[in-house]
C-alpha cells in the first residue's frame, strides 16, 4: 500500500496491515479489499452505494473493519451501510473515514450507517475521522448514524474527530426498546476555521432503557462548534447527558441539550459546562518545565483522552 | 374592598390593605388607586395602556407595589410598564397578577415590563401569578420582562406561579453591562390541563457580568411545561442555569437550556434534572403518619419554597 493510504488507515482504523476477520476497505469510492467470514457477511449494494452487513445470531468476540479513505481531491460520495446484527451477539465494529486532500477541490464523505441490533446483543462501534493534506480543498465529513435497539441490547458508540476535518455535521438517532442501553462518547477537536455540529436524539421507548451521552469538545483558534442533544423519555427509563467543552483563542461554542419527559417514570439529567483551561492548571505544568503552549497541549490531550 | 379583590391582592402582592409607599392597583383594566412618592413617580400612559415609573437616583430601601387583578370574565388586556431606575438605588418592586374568572369567557393579562436599571442600582423584583374562580373561561397570563442593566447593577427577580393559571407563556430577556449581575428564580406549578412555557435569554455583554437562573417546576396531572433558557457569554463573564423539575401523574416536561460562549473568557454551566419524587422520600413521610397524597404534597411544597 502507498504511504498516504497507510497513514490514513492507521489513523482511522488503527490498521497497519490487512485486518483479521471481516473487513471492507473503501478507497476513492470503490472497495479495494473485502472479506466476509462465516459469521459476518458483507454484501455490497448493487448500485455500489454501500454495504449490507449481516451478523449471524450468536456471533461472539468478532470484529468488523470498514474504513473509508479518500485521497482523490474533489471526490464527493454518499455511502449507506446497514448493519443487521442478530440476537445474542457480541461484536466490535471499527468504521472511520480519512481524507487526504492535496488539491483545491473539496473532498466529501457522507456516511449513513443504520444499525438494527437484535435482542441481547452487544455492539461496540468506533468511528474515527481524520483529515490531512495541504491542498486548499476542504475535507468534509457528515456522518449519520441510526440505531434501533431490540430488547436488552447494548451499544457502546465511540466517535472521535481529532484533526483535519474542515466541516462536519454529525447526526445520531437512537430508539431503544425494553432494557436496552446505549453509551455514546464523542470527542471533538476543531481548529483553524473548522466547524463542527453534532446532533443527537435518543428516544427511550422501552421500560428500563437507558442512555448516557458524553461529549468532550475542544475548540481552538477561529473554529465553531455546536452540540445539540435531545433525550426523550416515554416510560420508566433513565437518561443522562453531559457536555464539557474547552474554548480557546477566538473559538465559539454552543451547547443545546434538551430533555423531554413524557412519563412520570422518566429520570433525565443533563449537565453542561463551557470554559477555558484553568490558569492554575497551566501554571502547574509550567513549573514542571513546560512552555505555556506545551502545557495547554497536554491539558487538551488529557481532556480528550 | 370586596372579598375576591382582597383575596387576589393578598395572593399576588401579599397585601392586606393599601400598601405603604408608591403603588398602583389596576383592576379590570383601570387604575383603582395610585400613589406616587417623592422618590418614585408613577406616570400613566395617555392611552391607558400602562405606566411609566421613574425612580430617582439615590432612592434607597423603598418599595413599589403594582398589582393587577381581573375579576371580570372575558377581559383581555395588554399592559406596558416601563421602569426607569436611576443610579445608586435600592428598591423592591412587587408586581403580580391575579385573575378570578367565574364566567365562561377567557380572561387574559399580558404584562410587558421593561426595566432600565442605572449604574450601581439594586432591584428586587417579585412577580406572582394566581388564578381562581370556577367558571369555564380560562385564566391566561403572558408576562414579558425586558431588562437592561447598567454597570455594576444588580437584579434579583423572583417569579412564582403556584395555582390556577391555565395557560402562560413567560418571556424574559436581559442584557448586562460591565459588572452587572442578575439572579432569576422561577417557581412554577401546573396541574389539570394547564400549560406553561418559560423562555429566558440572558446576554452577558459586559466584563465580569454574571447570571444565575434557577428554575423549579412541578407538573401534575395532565399539565405540560416547557423551559427554554439561553445564556450568551460575549466576554469575561459567568453564567449558570439550573432547572429541576418534578413530574407527576400524566404530566409532560421539556427542558432546553442553551449555552453560547462567544469568548474564551466566558464560563458557562448548566444543569437540569427531571424526575419523579423519590419513593424513599414518600415512604419516610408515610412512616411519620402522613397519607401518600399528603406526603407528596409536603415534598412538592418544600421543593417550591
XYZ file of C-alpha atoms in Angstrom, chain A residues 230 247-276, chain B residues 230 247-276:
62
model
C -32.203 15.504 22.826
C -12.834 27.076 24.467
C -9.576 28.668 23.307
C -8.402 31.642 21.261
C -11.327 33.069 19.269
C -13.436 29.979 19.080
C -17.187 29.807 19.656
C -19.207 27.010 21.197
C -22.910 26.439 21.599
C -24.462 23.676 23.680
C -28.173 22.941 23.500
C -29.232 19.902 25.422
C -32.898 19.048 25.512
C -34.702 16.793 27.927
C -38.268 15.687 27.355
C -40.072 13.645 29.974
C -43.317 12.212 28.648
C -43.669 9.905 31.605
C -43.526 10.321 35.347
C -41.163 7.382 35.404
C -38.550 9.015 33.208
C -35.480 10.236 35.096
C -33.472 12.612 32.953
C -30.381 14.588 33.830
C -28.217 16.949 31.913
C -25.014 18.817 32.672
C -23.006 21.162 30.501
C -20.012 23.338 31.098
C -18.083 25.572 28.737
C -14.955 27.353 29.827
C -11.294 27.937 29.215
C -30.309 30.735 26.707
C -43.089 15.248 37.117
C -46.264 13.596 38.419
C -49.288 11.709 37.093
C -49.519 12.151 33.304
C -47.677 15.415 33.011
C -45.023 16.245 30.411
C -41.954 18.417 30.802
C -39.364 19.662 28.349
C -36.161 21.444 29.321
C -33.968 23.081 26.698
C -31.108 25.051 28.127
C -28.706 26.641 25.705
C -25.216 27.913 26.367
C -23.324 30.017 23.859
C -19.744 31.006 24.517
C -18.541 33.654 22.098
C -15.448 34.337 24.152
C -12.729 32.207 25.668
C -13.324 34.084 28.895
C -16.942 33.066 29.223
C -17.543 30.374 31.843
C -20.971 28.836 31.385
C -22.563 25.965 33.236
C -25.893 24.299 33.012
C -27.613 21.558 34.962
C -31.048 20.063 34.507
C -32.856 17.176 36.087
C -36.370 15.883 35.549
C -37.767 13.065 37.621
C -40.492 11.922 39.936
